[in-house]
Short mmCIF file of C-alpha atoms and ligand atoms in Angstrom, two decimals:
data_model
loop_
_atom_site.label_atom_id
_atom_site.label_comp_id
_atom_site.label_asym_id
_atom_site.label_seq_id
_atom_site.Cartn_x
_atom_site.Cartn_y
_atom_site.Cartn_z
CA MET A 1 -0.27 0.04 -0.01
CA ASN A 2 0.99 3.22 -1.10
CA VAL A 3 0.13 6.15 1.15
CA ILE A 4 0.59 10.14 0.97
CA MET A 5 0.17 12.35 4.28
CA LEU A 6 -0.92 15.60 3.10
CA GLY A 7 -1.51 18.45 5.53
CA PRO A 8 -0.16 21.84 7.01
CA PRO A 9 2.58 21.77 9.53
CA GLY A 10 2.17 20.57 12.68
CA VAL A 11 -1.08 18.97 11.92
CA GLY A 12 0.06 15.48 13.14
CA LYS A 13 1.38 13.82 9.71
CA GLY A 14 4.50 12.66 11.42
CA THR A 15 2.79 11.37 14.82
CA GLN A 16 0.20 9.18 12.63
CA ALA A 17 2.44 8.13 10.01
CA MET A 18 5.04 6.74 12.50
CA GLU A 19 1.88 4.61 14.04
CA LEU A 20 0.74 3.31 10.53
CA SER A 21 4.40 2.49 9.57
CA LYS A 22 4.34 0.04 12.55
CA ILE A 23 1.00 -1.48 12.13
CA CYS A 24 1.29 -1.49 8.26
CA GLY A 25 4.95 -3.10 8.19
CA ILE A 26 5.93 -0.10 5.63
CA PRO A 27 8.30 2.86 6.00
CA GLN A 28 7.63 6.17 6.97
CA ILE A 29 9.49 8.32 4.43
CA SER A 30 9.67 11.85 5.92
CA THR A 31 11.63 14.56 4.01
CA GLY A 32 11.85 16.73 6.96
CA ASP A 33 13.52 13.91 8.75
CA ILE A 34 16.05 13.21 6.21
CA LEU A 35 17.04 16.83 5.84
CA ARG A 36 17.29 17.37 9.51
CA ALA A 37 19.67 14.22 9.78
CA ASN A 38 21.74 15.85 6.55
CA VAL A 39 21.67 18.95 8.74
CA LYS A 40 23.08 16.94 11.84
CA GLN A 41 25.67 15.48 9.81
CA GLY A 42 26.93 18.68 8.12
CA THR A 43 26.51 16.98 4.45
CA PRO A 44 26.58 19.24 1.33
CA LEU A 45 22.81 18.77 1.28
CA GLY A 46 22.46 19.73 4.95
CA LEU A 47 24.52 22.73 4.62
CA GLN A 48 22.17 23.88 1.73
CA ALA A 49 19.06 22.89 3.72
CA LYS A 50 19.66 24.40 7.09
CA ALA A 51 19.22 28.25 6.18
CA ILE A 52 16.28 27.42 3.93
CA MET A 53 14.42 25.14 6.58
CA GLU A 54 15.31 27.89 9.25
CA ARG A 55 13.59 30.46 7.20
CA GLY A 56 10.39 28.23 6.99
CA GLU A 57 10.72 27.93 3.51
CA LEU A 58 10.70 24.80 0.91
CA LEU A 59 13.71 23.52 -0.68
CA PRO A 60 13.90 23.45 -4.38
CA ASP A 61 11.83 20.75 -5.77
CA ALA A 62 14.70 19.20 -8.04
CA VAL A 63 16.68 18.54 -4.49
CA VAL A 64 13.48 16.82 -2.73
CA ILE A 65 12.72 14.84 -5.88
CA GLY A 66 16.23 13.48 -6.33
CA ILE A 67 16.06 12.42 -2.40
CA ILE A 68 12.57 10.58 -2.85
CA ALA A 69 13.79 9.17 -6.37
CA ALA A 70 16.66 7.45 -4.53
CA ARG A 71 14.95 6.58 -1.21
CA LEU A 72 11.92 4.65 -3.21
CA GLU A 73 14.55 2.43 -5.13
CA GLU A 74 15.31 1.09 -1.82
CA PRO A 75 13.94 -2.67 -1.09
CA ASP A 76 12.09 -1.89 2.03
CA CYS A 77 9.57 0.33 -0.13
CA GLU A 78 8.90 -2.91 -2.16
CA SER A 79 5.74 -3.68 -0.15
CA GLY A 80 4.68 -0.13 0.18
CA PHE A 81 5.69 3.13 1.83
CA ILE A 82 4.07 6.08 3.84
CA LEU A 83 5.18 9.22 2.30
CA ASP A 84 5.08 12.22 5.18
CA GLY A 85 5.68 15.71 4.21
CA PHE A 86 6.35 14.84 0.09
CA PRO A 87 5.07 15.91 -2.38
CA ARG A 88 4.65 19.33 -1.16
CA THR A 89 4.30 21.37 -4.84
CA VAL A 90 2.60 20.19 -8.05
CA ALA A 91 5.83 20.11 -9.66
CA GLN A 92 6.97 17.18 -6.74
CA ALA A 93 3.59 15.54 -7.00
CA ASP A 94 3.95 15.25 -11.02
CA ALA A 95 7.61 13.87 -10.59
CA LEU A 96 6.43 11.12 -8.02
CA GLU A 97 3.76 10.08 -10.66
CA GLU A 98 6.19 9.80 -13.19
CA MET A 99 8.83 7.82 -11.06
CA LEU A 100 5.86 5.60 -9.68
CA THR A 101 4.72 4.70 -13.26
CA ARG A 102 8.42 3.92 -14.28
CA GLN A 103 8.32 1.30 -11.43
CA GLY A 104 4.68 0.05 -12.47
CA LYS A 105 3.43 1.54 -9.00
CA ARG A 106 0.82 3.92 -7.98
CA ILE A 107 -0.57 5.76 -4.94
CA ASP A 108 -3.33 4.22 -3.04
CA HIS A 109 -4.48 6.90 -0.89
CA VAL A 110 -4.04 10.50 0.01
CA ILE A 111 -4.88 11.42 3.45
CA ASN A 112 -5.41 15.00 4.02
CA VAL A 113 -5.32 15.90 7.65
CA GLN A 114 -6.58 19.48 8.36
CA ALA A 115 -6.38 21.82 11.60
CA GLY A 116 -7.24 25.52 12.19
CA ASP A 117 -4.26 27.60 12.52
CA GLU A 118 -4.63 28.33 16.35
CA VAL A 119 -4.60 24.30 16.99
CA LEU A 120 -1.35 24.25 14.30
CA THR A 121 0.33 27.02 16.09
CA ARG A 122 -0.26 25.77 19.67
CA ARG A 123 1.13 21.83 18.39
CA ILE A 124 4.24 23.34 17.05
CA SER A 125 5.22 25.36 19.77
CA GLY A 126 4.95 22.68 22.21
CA ARG A 127 6.50 19.81 20.25
CA ARG A 128 9.65 18.20 21.84
CA THR A 129 11.61 15.68 19.82
CA CYS A 130 13.81 12.81 21.15
CA ARG A 131 17.26 13.52 19.91
CA SER A 132 18.36 9.30 19.69
CA CYS A 133 15.09 7.85 18.84
CA GLY A 134 12.89 10.25 17.34
CA ARG A 135 9.76 10.04 19.38
CA MET A 136 7.76 12.90 19.82
CA TYR A 137 6.04 14.62 22.89
CA HIS A 138 3.86 17.68 23.44
CA VAL A 139 4.88 19.71 26.53
CA GLU A 140 0.82 19.81 27.14
CA TYR A 141 -0.90 16.98 25.21
CA ASP A 142 1.58 14.19 25.32
CA PRO A 143 4.41 15.29 27.85
CA PRO A 144 7.16 12.86 28.84
CA SER A 145 7.04 11.38 32.49
CA SER A 146 10.56 13.32 33.39
CA PRO A 147 10.59 16.88 31.56
CA GLY A 148 13.51 16.94 28.85
CA ILE A 149 13.97 13.20 28.91
CA CYS A 150 12.49 10.36 26.28
CA ASP A 151 10.65 7.67 28.08
CA THR A 152 11.44 5.22 25.75
CA CYS A 153 15.12 5.71 25.46
CA GLY A 154 16.18 8.39 27.92
CA GLY A 155 17.21 10.43 25.16
CA GLU A 156 17.35 14.23 25.18
CA LEU A 157 14.20 16.04 24.13
CA TYR A 158 14.81 19.22 21.91
CA GLN A 159 12.79 21.95 20.14
CA ARG A 160 13.32 21.98 16.31
CA ASP A 161 14.97 25.45 15.29
CA ASP A 162 12.02 25.66 12.58
CA ASP A 163 9.40 25.82 15.50
CA ARG A 164 10.19 29.29 16.39
CA GLU A 165 6.99 31.79 16.09
CA GLY A 166 8.11 33.93 12.88
CA THR A 167 9.31 30.95 11.21
CA VAL A 168 6.24 28.80 11.91
CA GLN A 169 4.00 32.08 10.25
CA ARG A 170 6.35 31.57 7.00
CA ARG A 171 5.93 27.53 6.85
CA LEU A 172 2.06 28.26 6.99
CA GLU A 173 2.44 30.66 4.10
CA GLU A 174 4.41 28.41 2.20
CA TYR A 175 2.12 25.71 2.94
CA ARG A 176 -1.04 27.72 1.52
CA ALA A 177 0.76 28.94 -1.47
CA LYS A 178 2.48 25.80 -2.58
CA THR A 179 1.03 22.78 -0.82
CA GLN A 180 -2.77 23.75 -0.49
CA PRO A 181 -2.91 23.35 -4.45
CA LEU A 182 -2.34 19.23 -3.97
CA ILE A 183 -5.75 19.12 -2.36
CA GLN A 184 -7.50 19.63 -5.94
CA TYR A 185 -4.83 17.86 -7.39
CA TYR A 186 -5.18 14.54 -5.66
CA SER A 187 -9.15 15.35 -5.21
CA GLY A 188 -9.31 15.38 -9.02
CA ARG A 189 -7.83 11.65 -9.37
CA GLY A 190 -10.24 10.40 -6.75
CA LEU A 191 -7.40 9.69 -4.28
CA LEU A 192 -8.07 12.10 -1.39
CA ARG A 193 -9.32 11.11 1.88
CA GLU A 194 -10.17 13.62 4.30
CA VAL A 195 -9.35 13.41 8.40
CA ASP A 196 -10.10 15.90 11.04
CA GLY A 197 -6.62 16.57 12.56
CA GLU A 198 -7.97 18.31 15.37
CA ALA A 199 -9.39 15.28 17.14
CA PRO A 200 -7.40 13.37 19.82
CA ARG A 201 -4.53 11.43 18.69
CA GLU A 202 -5.87 7.82 19.32
CA THR A 203 -9.29 9.10 17.56
CA VAL A 204 -7.30 10.55 14.30
CA LEU A 205 -5.38 7.03 14.21
CA LYS A 206 -8.95 5.05 14.44
CA SER A 207 -10.02 7.37 11.59
CA MET A 208 -7.09 6.47 9.46
CA ARG A 209 -7.02 3.19 10.13
CA GLU A 210 -10.51 2.68 9.05
CA LEU A 211 -9.79 4.59 5.67
CA LEU A 212 -6.81 2.65 4.88
CA GLY A 213 -8.72 -0.73 6.05
CA VAL A 214 -5.87 -1.65 8.32
P1 LIG B 1 8.68 18.84 8.03
O1 LIG B 1 9.78 18.28 8.64
O2 LIG B 1 8.02 18.03 7.11
O3 LIG B 1 7.75 19.74 8.84
P2 LIG B 1 6.05 19.87 8.61
O4 LIG B 1 5.31 19.20 7.23
O5 LIG B 1 6.07 21.45 8.71
O6 LIG B 1 5.19 19.48 9.44
P3 LIG B 1 5.79 19.22 11.06
O7 LIG B 1 6.94 17.94 10.97
O8 LIG B 1 5.80 20.66 11.76
O9 LIG B 1 4.39 18.45 11.50
P4 LIG B 1 3.67 17.15 11.54
O10 LIG B 1 2.46 17.53 10.55
O11 LIG B 1 4.34 15.90 11.12
O12 LIG B 1 2.93 17.27 13.18
P5 LIG B 1 3.69 16.33 14.26
O13 LIG B 1 3.21 14.70 14.08
O14 LIG B 1 5.06 16.32 14.36
O15 LIG B 1 9.25 19.84 7.38
C1 LIG B 1 10.44 21.02 7.81
C2 LIG B 1 10.91 21.64 6.46
O16 LIG B 1 11.61 20.95 5.74
C3 LIG B 1 10.03 22.51 5.75
O17 LIG B 1 9.52 23.55 6.00
C4 LIG B 1 11.14 22.61 4.32
O18 LIG B 1 12.14 23.65 4.82
C5 LIG B 1 11.57 21.20 4.63
N1 LIG B 1 11.00 20.09 3.35
C6 LIG B 1 10.52 19.09 3.67
N2 LIG B 1 9.89 18.33 2.83
C7 LIG B 1 10.06 19.14 1.60
C8 LIG B 1 9.43 18.83 0.37
N3 LIG B 1 8.74 18.08 0.29
N4 LIG B 1 9.87 20.05 -0.20
C9 LIG B 1 10.61 21.38 0.35
N5 LIG B 1 11.05 21.42 1.29
C10 LIG B 1 10.92 20.05 2.14
O19 LIG B 1 2.94 16.89 15.39
C11 LIG B 1 3.11 18.04 15.88
C12 LIG B 1 2.87 18.00 17.46
O20 LIG B 1 1.56 18.22 17.75
C13 LIG B 1 3.78 17.10 18.04
O21 LIG B 1 4.14 17.50 19.53
C14 LIG B 1 2.61 15.86 18.64
O22 LIG B 1 2.92 15.27 19.69
C15 LIG B 1 1.62 16.91 18.59
N6 LIG B 1 0.23 16.05 18.33
C16 LIG B 1 0.24 15.52 17.11
N7 LIG B 1 -1.13 15.02 16.81
C17 LIG B 1 -2.02 15.54 18.10
C18 LIG B 1 -3.35 15.31 18.33
N8 LIG B 1 -4.21 14.44 17.83
N9 LIG B 1 -4.04 16.05 19.51
C19 LIG B 1 -2.90 16.70 20.13
N10 LIG B 1 -1.76 16.84 19.70
C20 LIG B 1 -1.18 16.13 18.74
#
């Protein structure tokens, strides 16, 4: 099963993609995570991505298309994948369609998760992520047992550089200008499935499982 998670920053795409990945036994492919790993390692891609991400803007299409083209060739994608944060522009969606057609594959579902700006801003500002295992928390909705420490692995929790207030507004603008048109794009192809992202985590997951039949 090949799935795209679509939705604005902070709506819960990563949280739910991680759960669905475990349930379905297929990889979660997050362009944001791949870029952050490159920033951490100081690779040439990471050096290019750092400033753009901190401004809350999107990387050039060619760069992320290249990342995804290589990732989808890996053997763990054979039985399916969950794309989290890609595509984000019509050019990326067209490129994805082309690469999947070449591989004799197609997208089965596009889950569009939605929430209002106030909810998104609150979720982003309270998000904390484990440096070691990547587990996500929220200081208010899903706090760790001990502040700043991951319950799963004991790793340090940190706040993302692009989760500052000014950057969040820019990310929301980028979403509206460049990513929102994909709702129409996939709806026109009969692939769009809507989920209310403002509901509690468990409710959102249940809705997604029902939609995907897993
Ligand atoms: P990326 O990492 O993809 O960030 P994003 O799309 O802005 O999404 P987020 O990770 O902020 O949010 P999310 O929807 O995954 O929410 P989460 O589950 O964390 O991209 C970062 C940057 O990389 C981009 O700005 C761009 O520069 C670059 N980039 C990435 N992909 C690109 C591409 N394709 N093209 C070009 N550039 C690209 O949840 C948020 C918080 O809410 C957490 O604390 C969580 O615990 C909590 N939460 C989740 N669900 C619920 C719930 N139901 N109730 C209460 N709390 C909840």
